[in-house]
N, CA, C and O of each residue as an XYZ file, in Angstrom:
356
protein
N     -20.812    187.545    171.956
C     -20.882    189.084    172.954
C     -22.575    188.926    173.038
O     -23.428    188.727    172.173
N     -22.631    189.108    174.465
C     -24.033    189.472    174.787
C     -24.474    190.863    175.105
O     -23.677    191.643    175.626
N     -25.462    191.150    174.876
C     -25.569    192.893    175.473
C     -27.360    193.055    175.228
O     -28.140    192.743    174.328
N     -27.449    193.593    176.318
C     -28.915    194.174    176.978
C     -29.133    195.588    176.059
O     -28.359    196.526    176.246
N     -30.043    195.676    175.226
C     -29.968    197.336    174.875
C     -30.556    198.256    175.633
O     -30.689    199.403    175.208
N     -30.929    197.939    176.686
C     -31.122    198.875    178.041
C     -30.081    198.856    179.019
O     -30.368    199.272    180.141
N     -28.870    198.428    178.785
C     -27.865    197.929    180.193
C     -27.532    199.299    180.500
O     -27.313    200.063    179.560
N     -27.462    199.729    181.733
C     -27.172    201.135    182.397
C     -25.709    201.316    182.300
O     -25.217    202.407    182.011
N     -24.940    200.148    182.562
C     -23.823    200.664    182.833
C     -22.839    200.508    181.595
O     -21.961    201.338    181.357
N     -23.085    199.246    180.743
C     -22.542    199.559    179.185
C     -23.528    199.607    177.967
O     -24.195    198.671    177.527
N     -23.473    201.029    177.475
C     -24.484    200.910    176.245
C     -24.459    200.334    175.151
O     -23.336    200.162    174.680
N     -25.584    199.861    174.398
C     -25.727    198.991    173.182
C     -24.395    199.778    172.291
O     -23.475    199.039    171.942
N     -24.330    200.964    172.009
C     -23.015    201.182    170.983
C     -22.254    200.980    171.242
O     -21.534    200.875    170.249
N     -21.467    200.697    172.561
C     -20.196    200.225    173.040
C     -20.140    198.737    172.483
O     -19.111    198.340    171.938
N     -21.298    197.883    172.628
C     -21.032    196.581    171.864
C     -21.179    196.525    170.543
O     -20.422    195.671    170.083
N     -21.806    197.047    169.740
C     -21.800    197.160    168.753
C     -20.821    197.900    167.735
O     -20.974    197.912    166.513
N     -19.688    198.576    168.509
C     -18.929    198.886    167.993
C     -17.445    197.642    168.135
O     -16.587    197.294    167.322
N     -17.606    197.424    168.967
C     -16.775    196.025    169.674
C     -16.703    194.735    168.585
O     -15.818    193.940    168.269
N     -18.437    195.004    168.084
C     -18.292    193.487    167.701
C     -18.005    193.965    166.264
O     -17.675    193.063    165.494
N     -18.048    194.831    165.910
C     -17.801    195.404    164.314
C     -16.150    195.422    164.284
O     -15.706    195.708    163.172
N     -15.369    195.221    165.089
C     -14.058    195.366    165.056
C     -13.489    193.765    165.918
O     -12.457    193.626    166.576
N     -14.411    192.863    165.667
C     -13.911    191.634    166.299
C     -13.950    190.731    165.200
O     -15.083    190.250    165.243
N     -13.297    190.205    164.179
C     -13.697    189.376    163.070
C     -14.385    188.073    163.665
O     -14.046    187.527    164.715
N     -15.434    187.655    162.797
C     -15.907    186.514    163.071
C     -17.018    186.324    164.670
O     -17.603    185.394    165.226
N     -16.850    187.661    164.880
C     -17.830    187.718    166.393
C     -19.046    187.528    165.870
O     -19.376    187.521    164.684
N     -20.165    187.260    167.545
C     -21.758    187.348    166.841
C     -21.848    188.050    168.117
O     -21.316    187.871    169.212
N     -23.015    189.249    167.466
C     -23.692    189.861    169.001
C     -25.182    189.385    169.173
O     -26.024    189.383    168.276
N     -25.410    188.892    170.766
C     -26.940    188.810    170.936
C     -27.249    189.453    171.580
O     -26.833    189.484    172.738
N     -28.082    190.215    171.119
C     -28.912    191.438    171.996
C     -29.949    191.476    172.737
O     -30.925    191.447    171.987
N     -30.246    191.523    173.742
C     -31.430    191.498    174.282
C     -32.272    192.710    174.441
O     -31.974    193.800    174.928
N     -33.588    192.212    173.836
C     -34.511    193.605    173.951
C     -35.159    193.597    175.351
O     -34.916    192.630    176.074
N     -36.016    194.651    175.832
C     -36.936    194.831    176.883
C     -36.580    194.463    177.929
O     -37.366    193.942    178.720
N     -35.288    194.647    178.194
C     -34.892    194.579    179.507
C     -33.834    195.365    180.109
O     -33.050    195.778    179.255
N     -33.494    195.776    181.521
C     -33.058    197.106    181.776
C     -31.893    196.663    182.492
O     -31.425    197.626    183.100
N     -31.163    195.515    182.696
C     -30.002    194.926    183.336
C     -28.993    194.896    182.557
O     -28.883    194.876    181.331
N     -27.909    194.895    183.826
C     -26.428    194.588    183.298
C     -26.017    193.419    182.929
O     -25.258    193.335    181.964
N     -26.464    192.208    183.669
C     -26.178    191.016    183.790
C     -27.195    190.060    183.022
O     -28.071    189.594    183.751
N     -27.231    189.744    181.902
C     -28.400    188.779    181.424
C     -27.994    187.213    181.471
O     -28.929    186.413    181.434
N     -27.038    186.852    181.527
C     -26.801    185.429    181.289
C     -26.895    184.831    182.657
O     -26.525    185.423    183.672
N     -27.457    183.514    182.632
C     -27.356    182.908    184.312
C     -28.607    183.851    185.092
O     -28.463    183.824    186.314
N     -29.613    184.548    184.704
C     -30.139    185.197    185.563
C     -31.700    184.903    185.156
O     -32.473    185.854    185.268
N     -32.097    183.935    184.798
C     -33.271    183.340    184.240
C     -33.861    183.589    182.767
O     -35.067    183.476    182.543
N     -33.118    183.864    181.982
C     -33.189    184.140    180.647
C     -33.007    183.159    179.609
O     -32.055    183.143    178.828
N     -34.368    181.999    179.649
C     -33.453    180.774    178.985
C     -33.131    180.728    177.454
O     -32.350    179.957    176.897
N     -33.939    181.771    176.858
C     -32.744    182.407    175.117
C     -31.743    182.563    175.596
O     -30.942    181.797    175.060
N     -31.116    183.368    176.625
C     -29.652    184.177    176.447
C     -28.879    182.612    177.192
O     -27.952    182.102    176.563
N     -29.248    182.096    178.247
C     -28.805    181.063    178.453
C     -28.466    179.819    177.775
O     -27.420    179.195    177.950
N     -29.320    179.530    177.069
C     -29.198    178.346    175.771
C     -28.107    178.903    174.806
O     -27.096    178.236    174.584
N     -28.310    180.145    174.221
C     -27.063    180.195    173.507
C     -25.443    180.242    173.809
O     -24.486    179.852    173.140
N     -25.537    180.882    175.094
C     -24.039    181.316    175.976
C     -23.849    179.479    176.176
O     -22.778    179.021    175.778
N     -24.551    178.806    176.587
C     -24.313    177.831    177.034
C     -23.649    176.542    176.190
O     -22.910    175.598    176.469
N     -24.376    177.077    174.928
C     -24.001    176.256    173.694
C     -22.862    176.684    173.182
O     -22.316    176.092    172.251
N     -22.343    177.843    173.776
C     -20.992    178.380    172.834
C     -20.179    177.836    173.835
O     -19.051    177.492    173.482
N     -20.596    177.635    175.360
C     -19.115    177.339    176.442
C     -19.142    175.998    176.505
O     -18.073    175.390    176.574
N     -20.258    175.373    176.494
C     -20.025    173.724    176.508
C     -19.463    173.354    175.171
O     -18.266    173.079    175.087
N     -20.476    173.319    173.804
C     -19.988    172.685    173.159
C     -19.240    173.449    171.696
O     -18.934    173.011    170.587
N     -19.158    174.592    172.258
C     -18.109    175.286    171.295
C     -18.726    175.788    169.729
O     -18.113    176.082    168.704
N     -20.546    175.736    170.095
C     -21.234    176.236    168.901
C     -21.166    177.559    169.229
O     -21.460    178.133    170.278
N     -20.551    178.147    167.730
C     -20.400    179.483    167.553
C     -22.162    179.947    166.580
O     -22.534    179.362    165.563
N     -22.730    180.790    167.089
C     -24.203    181.168    166.349
C     -23.662    181.688    164.743
O     -22.714    182.420    164.459
N     -24.780    180.920    163.736
C     -24.514    181.330    162.440
C     -24.225    182.641    162.175
O     -23.281    183.101    161.533
N     -25.453    183.405    162.928
C     -25.585    184.670    162.584
C     -25.668    185.880    164.000
O     -25.554    185.399    165.128
N     -25.794    186.863    163.908
C     -26.024    187.520    165.011
C     -27.917    187.520    165.499
O     -28.739    187.334    164.601
N     -28.292    187.697    166.648
C     -29.484    187.260    167.086
C     -29.979    188.192    168.132
O     -29.315    189.089    168.650
N     -30.913    187.961    168.326
C     -31.871    188.529    169.377
C     -32.558    187.837    170.045
O     -33.288    187.050    169.443
N     -32.604    187.869    172.041
C     -33.316    187.568    172.768
C     -34.417    188.441    173.027
O     -34.333    189.588    172.588
N     -35.770    187.986    173.875
C     -36.189    188.774    174.344
C     -36.323    188.609    175.592
O     -36.432    187.557    176.223
N     -36.312    189.902    176.023
C     -35.629    190.413    177.657
C     -36.607    189.653    178.673
O     -37.604    189.074    178.242
N     -36.290    189.675    180.027
C     -37.157    189.152    181.069
C     -37.613    190.550    181.523
O     -36.800    191.340    182.005
N     -39.075    190.894    181.350
C     -39.482    192.173    181.442
C     -39.283    192.508    183.263
O     -39.026    191.672    184.130
N     -39.450    193.650    183.398
C     -39.074    193.917    185.100
C     -40.667    193.670    185.388
O     -41.529    193.910    184.543
N     -40.860    193.309    186.312
C     -42.400    193.308    187.526
C     -42.958    194.612    187.301
O     -42.305    195.643    187.466
N     -44.272    194.580    186.890
C     -45.187    195.731    187.042
C     -45.584    196.205    188.663
O     -46.309    195.632    189.476
N     -44.968    197.216    188.757
C     -45.468    198.084    190.030
C     -46.679    198.282    190.460
O     -47.130    198.428    191.596
N     -47.165    198.271    189.408
C     -49.013    198.459    189.634
C     -49.623    197.108    189.937
O     -50.717    197.071    190.499
N     -49.023    196.051    189.619
C     -49.664    194.768    189.673
C     -50.035    194.568    191.322
O     -49.195    194.747    192.204
N     -51.260    194.216    191.547
C     -51.761    194.273    193.053
C     -51.806    192.719    193.083
O     -52.958    192.371    193.342
N     -51.135    191.861    192.947
C     -51.191    190.535    193.221
C     -50.377    190.635    194.684
O     -49.261    191.148    194.763
N     -51.097    190.070    195.836
C     -50.779    189.755    196.947
C     -49.621    188.685    197.117
O     -49.599    187.609    196.519
N     -48.751    189.087    197.932
C     -47.780    188.037    198.345
C     -48.082    187.250    198.884
O     -48.998    187.518    199.661
N     -47.453    185.399    198.892
C     -47.703    184.708    199.863
C     -46.862    184.832    201.046
O     -47.329    184.841    202.185
N     -45.654    184.924    200.785
C     -44.081    185.103    201.399
C     -43.655    186.326    201.909
O     -42.922    186.912    201.112
N     -43.851    186.919    202.951
C     -43.502    187.892    203.277
C     -41.746    188.440    202.452
O     -40.958    187.545    202.145
N     -41.503    189.410    202.290
C     -40.220    190.011    201.729
C     -39.197    189.730    202.924
O     -38.198    189.105    202.569
N     -39.258    190.054    204.187
C     -38.502    189.743    205.069
C     -38.917    189.533    206.377
O     -39.857    190.122    206.911
N     -38.248    188.737    206.863
C     -38.842    188.223    208.475
C     -37.705    188.886    209.512
O     -36.485    188.946    209.361
N     -38.431    189.301    210.474
C     -37.502    189.708    211.689
C     -37.592    188.665    212.559
O     -38.647    188.032    212.517
N     -36.427    188.185    213.649
C     -36.728    187.354    214.651
C     -35.886    188.129    215.761
O     -34.795    188.697    215.715
N     -36.627    187.971    216.571
C     -36.180    188.641    217.761
C     -35.792    187.595    218.827
O     -35.380    187.960    219.928
């Protein structure tokens, strides 16, 4: 199971309860990320664990934690080199 601590759609507590009820399950907890989908969205730690299970059938030896991909800092003043949108007439 993969669960983000700050998932707004499915709380961590639900994943923890499910994990306790599924024998031999493993829980990969993603911290410091506030998103619902965490696999295949640019987090190499999560992607490596999930793909190792899907492709090679390797079950992690124990529960683990991955650092999240932080949200962009809204106060960051870095200038964008590419416009966010382009309108063509």
